[in-house]
């Protein structure tokens, strides 16, 4: 092939095609692919396993992808399709590769231009009112892969502290993705993008406690992945997020099964960061089950995977989880030893909600070590949750304080806390099940029957309700 050298240098993807030439020719021949269709199907397979400019992970994945794409094509075309051509000659296959190269170049140039324009466009559309956003969807300039990708990144960053905003961003991304042309981006790759939008929307719905809507969103994402994705890592992310929905419903065995499947995929792909995210999800399962020793083991495994990676918020989450498990096991000294590193990570990578959670943990550690200043710290954290309109955080810290007061016989202080919790929940329109738990505690306090054990039991009930409802947990 006279121009093989130029094709090899054009992109890693084309170099892979040349290395796998005979195998690719065999797949195309087995499916009876016409010569004129071959470039489009080969390009679809490339984009399905790893959109340009990134190279596919392996030749084996590319061959499997091409087989799937050709099978789908054969199912879609009419019975009277054109006769297959001879793709075994160097000239025929060279024509296929040159057409693939042109299509990849056009896509690469399009994405480069979109990436440059996306920040300004996203700032503009995000700043519009909901009605104005809907009108703007008719404008072609907003319809780009890069705009959708940037909106999804913003939605991911907002889901913990501002889930309503995260949902709005993910839904907007999904609406734009639905308007994109498969001819510009590749049909399979575009279905993956739409699946990502559905997953982010579903996860925000889960955090907001809209579990039925979350389930519908995850089901839509799964259907899109079945039609599109040949990237197992995206499927693994779907499994991890759907596991959180099962956890919210207290279906812990189902959640663990999905996490194990996701972990196996990320191990196969060698993706350590995503393995850590799965392990963080497993750490939460152990917290719900009260299996804190296993939680410590999971967190230590996550730390070992992060050992040579640059510090990030992921490191902060792992250390915070580890310290929490240690504290629950009565190892306050071990938890205290982690606090300086947690503070350093929080200063560099944490947000305001992270700071509240860390101060909460510090206050509990101080009290466990006999330091009375922990009581004042918890009171400050409690007020922080009140000021930030987070009634569950405020109630849970109040119950921790109540346990301290009850242990030292301060019934008046306990009654004051219980009295303040009820109007706080009512003013924020918290669900009646959660309010009922608080009312039970207040009644016990009024009857002077409240105990440290009851305070902890009510706190456990509130945490269980949060998980069933999908409310963001501050601790």
XYZ file of C-alpha atoms in Angstrom:
475
model
C 0.000 0.000 0.000
C 1.812 3.100 -1.268
C 0.481 5.520 1.341
C 0.531 3.109 4.299
C 3.258 5.091 6.033
C 1.202 8.298 5.887
C -1.845 6.492 7.210
C 0.134 5.017 10.096
C 1.282 8.465 11.154
C -2.192 10.009 10.811
C -3.542 8.709 14.108
C -3.146 5.853 16.604
C -6.537 4.556 15.503
C -5.491 4.169 11.866
C -2.241 2.540 12.900
C -4.283 0.000 14.843
C -6.462 -0.610 11.781
C -3.400 -1.364 9.706
C -2.041 -3.784 12.307
C -5.403 -5.572 12.434
C -5.974 -5.444 8.667
C -6.477 -9.140 7.964
C -8.737 -9.640 10.983
C -10.842 -6.601 10.054
C -11.156 -7.823 6.488
C -12.360 -11.174 7.788
C -15.063 -9.562 9.956
C -16.324 -7.406 7.087
C -16.361 -10.375 4.720
C -18.184 -12.603 7.217
C -21.022 -10.078 7.440
C -21.103 -9.454 3.686
C -20.441 -5.730 4.031
C -20.536 -3.757 0.754
C -17.411 -1.735 -0.030
C -19.246 1.577 0.185
C -20.575 0.767 3.664
C -17.300 -0.474 5.132
C -15.722 2.944 5.945
C -18.762 4.070 7.906
C -18.996 0.844 9.890
C -15.267 0.816 10.677
C -15.505 4.421 11.848
C -18.534 3.568 13.998
C -16.569 0.766 15.638
C -13.625 3.074 16.335
C -15.803 5.748 17.889
C -17.755 3.194 19.920
C -14.682 1.854 21.732
C -12.830 5.149 22.184
C -13.756 8.402 20.459
C -10.908 10.119 18.647
C -8.342 11.446 19.325
C -7.899 8.747 21.984
C -6.851 5.369 20.645
C -8.969 2.268 21.268
C -7.751 0.165 24.151
C -6.831 -2.855 22.063
C -7.187 -4.528 18.716
C -9.330 -7.210 20.291
C -11.867 -4.649 21.501
C -11.932 -3.052 18.060
C -12.662 -6.378 16.382
C -15.469 -7.129 18.827
C -16.865 -3.648 18.262
C -16.770 -4.030 14.498
C -18.540 -7.370 14.761
C -21.333 -5.794 16.845
C -21.646 -2.770 14.540
C -21.830 -4.975 11.457
C -24.434 -7.195 13.114
C -26.576 -4.142 13.891
C -26.192 -2.900 10.327
C -27.264 -6.274 8.922
C -30.400 -6.215 11.082
C -31.308 -2.688 9.978
C -30.811 -2.852 6.213
C -33.420 -4.041 3.743
C -33.318 -7.563 2.313
C -32.250 -6.203 -1.054
C -28.965 -4.716 0.087
C -26.113 -4.396 -2.378
C -23.784 -7.313 -2.983
C -20.601 -7.343 -0.911
C -17.382 -6.290 -2.568
C -13.870 -7.706 -2.314
C -12.233 -5.979 0.642
C -9.237 -8.295 0.737
C -7.207 -6.402 -1.872
C -4.789 -3.722 -0.708
C -6.421 -1.157 -2.983
C -9.920 -1.804 -1.625
C -8.805 -1.736 1.983
C -6.686 1.333 1.335
C -9.769 3.117 0.011
C -11.620 2.168 3.178
C -8.838 3.534 5.387
C -8.558 6.798 3.471
C -12.288 7.354 3.857
C -12.061 6.517 7.578
C -9.158 8.960 7.921
C -11.163 11.768 6.295
C -14.137 11.099 8.542
C -11.985 11.029 11.682
C -10.236 14.241 10.639
C -13.576 15.971 10.106
C -14.792 14.827 13.518
C -11.537 15.844 15.197
C -11.693 19.305 13.650
C -15.336 19.686 14.645
C -14.588 18.734 18.256
C -11.600 21.095 18.385
C -13.765 24.008 17.257
C -16.525 22.981 19.670
C -14.120 22.768 22.609
C -12.995 26.349 21.995
C -16.545 27.691 21.857
C -18.088 25.554 24.625
C -17.072 27.530 27.766
C -18.690 30.748 26.575
C -21.781 28.969 25.249
C -22.294 27.034 28.482
C -21.898 30.169 30.593
C -24.502 31.842 28.399
C -27.111 29.085 28.445
C -26.676 28.352 32.153
C -27.279 32.018 32.916
C -30.677 31.995 31.199
C -34.016 31.479 32.890
C -35.658 28.062 32.383
C -38.010 29.474 29.745
C -35.155 31.172 27.922
C -33.136 27.971 27.994
C -35.937 26.114 26.234
C -36.069 28.746 23.507
C -32.302 28.640 23.116
C -32.419 24.926 22.271
C -33.706 25.910 18.840
C -30.422 27.707 18.154
C -27.951 25.537 16.301
C -24.894 27.097 17.988
C -25.716 25.370 21.294
C -25.951 21.952 19.663
C -22.519 20.484 20.162
C -20.907 17.506 21.855
C -18.588 19.810 23.787
C -21.498 21.810 25.258
C -23.167 18.601 26.439
C -19.907 17.268 27.854
C -19.255 20.495 29.762
C -22.805 20.604 31.153
C -22.449 17.020 32.395
C -19.168 17.881 34.111
C -20.901 20.779 35.880
C -23.805 18.521 36.868
C -21.371 16.018 38.394
C -19.696 18.705 40.467
C -22.989 20.033 41.826
C -24.774 16.815 42.767
C -23.587 16.610 46.382
C -24.269 20.141 47.552
C -26.797 21.467 45.001
C -28.690 18.493 43.567
C -31.532 20.609 42.138
C -29.017 22.535 40.044
C -27.281 19.285 39.081
C -30.573 17.865 37.834
C -31.342 20.978 35.795
C -27.903 20.880 34.153
C -28.125 17.154 33.380
C -31.615 17.490 31.897
C -30.437 20.393 29.742
C -27.472 18.321 28.570
C -29.813 15.471 27.691
C -32.108 17.734 25.662
C -29.172 19.047 23.645
C -27.749 15.528 23.161
C -31.097 14.368 21.775
C -30.823 17.064 19.085
C -27.321 16.119 17.886
C -26.866 14.426 14.507
C -25.423 10.885 14.564
C -23.757 11.557 11.222
C -21.560 14.172 12.894
C -20.448 12.150 15.914
C -21.133 8.475 15.303
C -24.395 6.774 16.238
C -22.970 4.516 18.940
C -20.869 7.267 20.503
C -23.868 9.609 20.525
C -26.023 7.023 22.280
C -23.308 6.823 24.915
C -23.432 10.588 25.385
C -27.206 10.432 25.808
C -26.773 7.558 28.255
C -24.360 9.660 30.310
C -26.932 12.459 30.466
C -29.621 10.004 31.571
C -27.308 8.587 34.253
C -26.454 12.026 35.651
C -30.135 13.015 35.698
C -31.067 9.762 37.409
C -28.371 10.171 40.036
C -29.530 13.713 40.837
C -33.107 12.411 41.126
C -31.839 9.758 43.536
C -30.115 12.368 45.677
C -33.317 14.420 45.723
C -35.290 11.406 46.959
C -37.224 10.927 43.700
C -36.471 7.235 43.540
C -39.072 6.246 40.947
C -37.806 8.931 38.554
C -34.238 7.800 39.264
C -35.104 4.209 38.399
C -36.688 5.310 35.123
C -33.593 7.350 34.292
C -31.218 4.459 34.959
C -33.424 2.163 32.851
C -33.270 4.640 29.946
C -29.498 4.857 30.296
C -29.258 1.067 30.214
C -31.305 0.883 27.008
C -29.079 3.495 25.373
C -25.950 1.638 26.441
C -27.306 -1.599 24.988
C -27.809 0.181 21.660
C -24.566 2.104 21.765
C -21.759 1.533 24.185
C -18.988 -0.896 23.589
C -16.947 0.794 26.314
C -17.199 -1.409 29.430
C -16.023 1.449 31.683
C -19.184 3.406 30.946
C -21.264 0.355 31.770
C -19.362 0.030 35.041
C -20.175 3.637 35.940
C -23.844 2.880 35.315
C -23.577 -0.096 37.684
C -21.941 2.027 40.399
C -24.544 4.781 40.250
C -27.426 2.324 40.116
C -25.981 0.613 43.205
C -26.513 3.893 45.080
C -30.213 3.676 44.172
C -30.380 0.148 45.617
C -28.598 1.412 48.725
C -31.178 4.188 49.109
C -33.868 1.513 49.030
C -31.992 -0.573 51.609
C -31.421 -3.296 49.003
C -27.869 -3.687 50.209
C -27.167 -7.137 48.745
C -28.275 -5.956 45.300
C -26.122 -2.835 45.673
C -23.084 -4.929 46.595
C -23.630 -7.230 43.621
C -23.627 -4.271 41.217
C -20.531 -2.798 42.851
C -18.697 -6.113 42.528
C -19.503 -6.168 38.805
C -18.300 -2.592 38.389
C -15.100 -3.351 40.311
C -14.324 -6.325 38.083
C -14.629 -4.157 34.971
C -12.389 -1.404 36.344
C -9.772 -3.953 37.419
C -9.801 -5.411 33.929
C -9.386 -1.924 32.456
C -6.691 -1.014 34.976
C -8.570 2.128 36.020
C -7.469 2.729 39.611
C -9.379 5.978 40.140
C -12.677 4.348 39.276
C -11.804 1.377 41.461
C -11.451 3.799 44.367
C -14.865 5.305 43.632
C -16.385 1.834 43.782
C -14.569 1.152 47.062
C -15.950 4.402 48.508
C -19.423 3.175 47.633
C -18.634 -0.126 49.359
C -17.472 1.803 52.414
C -20.947 3.341 52.660
C -22.521 -0.115 52.482
C -20.422 -1.229 55.431
C -21.474 1.871 57.355
C -25.139 1.018 56.805
C -24.580 -2.582 57.833
C -22.504 -1.631 60.851
C -19.622 -3.780 59.572
C -17.004 -1.163 60.341
C -14.025 -3.515 60.447
C -14.749 -4.450 56.848
C -15.184 -0.740 56.124
C -11.676 -0.070 57.439
C -10.280 -2.793 55.165
C -12.042 -1.304 52.129
C -10.723 2.180 52.901
C -7.182 0.874 53.301
C -7.468 -0.854 49.951
C -8.578 2.451 48.412
C -5.631 4.276 50.017
C -3.178 1.801 48.523
C -4.636 2.404 45.045
C -4.282 6.171 45.519
C -0.777 5.997 46.975
C 1.109 7.387 43.964
C -1.679 9.567 42.538
C -1.818 13.381 42.953
C -3.913 14.524 45.952
C -7.574 15.129 45.133
C -11.016 15.208 46.686
C -11.053 11.442 46.235
C -8.220 11.177 48.778
C -10.251 13.366 51.152
C -13.298 11.113 50.885
C -11.280 7.954 51.516
C -9.541 9.357 54.612
C -12.783 10.769 56.029
C -14.506 7.413 55.576
C -11.581 5.612 57.195
C -11.591 7.939 60.209
C -15.370 7.522 60.595
C -15.107 3.734 60.616
C -12.253 3.876 63.134
C -14.296 6.138 65.404
C -17.303 3.802 65.227
C -15.008 0.967 66.305
C -13.926 2.927 69.374
C -10.510 3.775 67.949
C -10.589 7.507 68.534
C -6.789 7.764 68.683
C -6.450 6.210 65.201
C -9.164 8.541 63.899
C -7.435 11.586 65.439
C -4.168 10.665 63.724
C -5.879 11.036 60.350
C -7.282 14.518 61.017
C -4.197 16.588 60.007
C -4.055 14.904 56.595
C -7.830 15.330 56.215
C -7.506 19.049 56.987
C -4.750 19.485 54.402
C -6.816 17.783 51.710
C -9.954 19.734 52.659
C -8.124 23.059 52.398
C -6.953 22.193 48.894
C -9.850 20.189 47.468
C -12.891 20.449 49.764
C -15.978 22.619 49.840
C -18.007 24.260 52.595
C -20.052 21.128 53.209
C -16.876 19.078 53.491
C -15.633 21.499 56.153
C -18.786 21.019 58.209
C -18.500 17.245 57.987
C -14.846 17.311 59.023
C -15.540 19.607 61.988
C -18.354 17.273 62.991
C -15.967 14.319 62.889
C -13.354 16.285 64.832
C -15.871 17.182 67.538
C -16.838 13.531 67.989
C -13.192 12.492 68.124
C -12.458 15.160 70.738
C -15.337 14.004 72.910
C -14.261 10.381 72.573
C -10.796 11.406 73.783
C -12.242 13.283 76.768
C -11.740 16.777 75.329
C -14.732 18.913 76.362
C -14.080 21.412 73.549
C -15.691 18.882 71.227
C -19.069 19.883 72.639
C -18.650 23.505 71.559
C -17.411 22.371 68.159
C -20.533 20.256 67.620
C -22.734 23.201 68.589
C -20.971 25.343 65.968
C -21.380 22.630 63.332
C -25.053 22.289 64.209
C -25.570 26.001 63.628
C -23.686 25.722 60.340
C -26.150 23.132 59.088
C -29.060 25.307 60.233
C -27.640 28.327 58.414
C -27.110 26.202 55.306
C -30.711 24.879 55.373
C -29.648 21.278 56.018
C -32.137 20.012 58.625
C -30.869 16.431 58.645
C -27.330 17.492 59.403
C -28.592 19.818 62.134
C -30.785 17.073 63.637
C -28.059 14.446 63.612
C -25.540 16.749 65.268
C -28.249 17.701 67.781
C -28.693 14.034 68.646
C -24.951 13.651 69.112
C -25.049 16.632 71.464
C -28.107 15.221 73.212
C -26.221 11.994 73.900
C -23.468 14.073 75.529
C -25.988 16.009 77.634
C -27.874 12.880 78.669
C -24.678 11.123 79.675
C -23.889 14.015 82.036
C -27.465 14.419 83.326
C -28.197 17.767 81.646
C -31.887 17.260 80.934
C -32.698 20.952 80.402
C -30.090 21.293 77.665
C -31.421 18.101 76.085
C -34.989 19.436 76.164
C -33.888 22.683 74.518
C -32.242 20.778 71.665
C -35.291 18.545 71.174
C -37.613 21.554 71.140
C -35.489 23.293 68.475
C -35.380 20.251 66.181
C -39.144 20.053 65.611
C -39.782 23.580 64.236
C -36.603 23.288 62.148
C -37.950 20.186 60.387
C -41.406 21.691 59.982
C -40.102 24.949 58.531
C -38.126 23.052 55.885
C -41.045 20.767 54.994
C -39.175 17.565 55.821
C -41.086 14.347 55.169
C -43.447 13.265 57.940
C -41.544 9.993 58.567
C -38.412 11.908 59.519
C -40.408 14.408 61.552
C -42.078 11.529 63.415
C -38.690 10.227 64.563
C -37.819 13.647 65.972
C -41.210 13.908 67.697
C -40.650 10.513 69.371
C -37.384 11.764 70.789
C -38.877 15.040 72.002
C -41.728 13.231 73.723
C -39.265 10.928 75.490
C -37.295 13.958 76.671
C -40.442 15.632 78.009
C -41.327 12.444 79.895
C -37.737 12.246 81.164
C -37.391 8.825 79.564
C -34.764 9.786 77.010
C -31.466 7.896 77.162
C -28.181 7.936 75.280
C -29.303 4.718 73.607
C -32.553 6.320 72.439
C -30.704 9.328 71.001
C -28.493 6.980 69.003
C -31.461 4.876 67.900
C -33.326 7.958 66.636
C -30.159 9.080 64.821
C -29.940 5.648 63.179
C -33.599 5.915 62.123
C -32.981 9.326 60.570
C -29.969 8.023 58.671
C -32.007 5.060 57.422
C -34.747 7.395 56.246
C -32.202 9.611 54.506
C -30.864 6.608 52.628
C -34.332 5.427 51.610
C -35.250 8.934 50.466
C -31.915 9.595 48.806
C -31.252 12.791 50.757
C -27.645 13.998 50.686
C -25.962 12.827 53.852
C -23.675 15.242 55.625
C -21.986 12.420 57.509
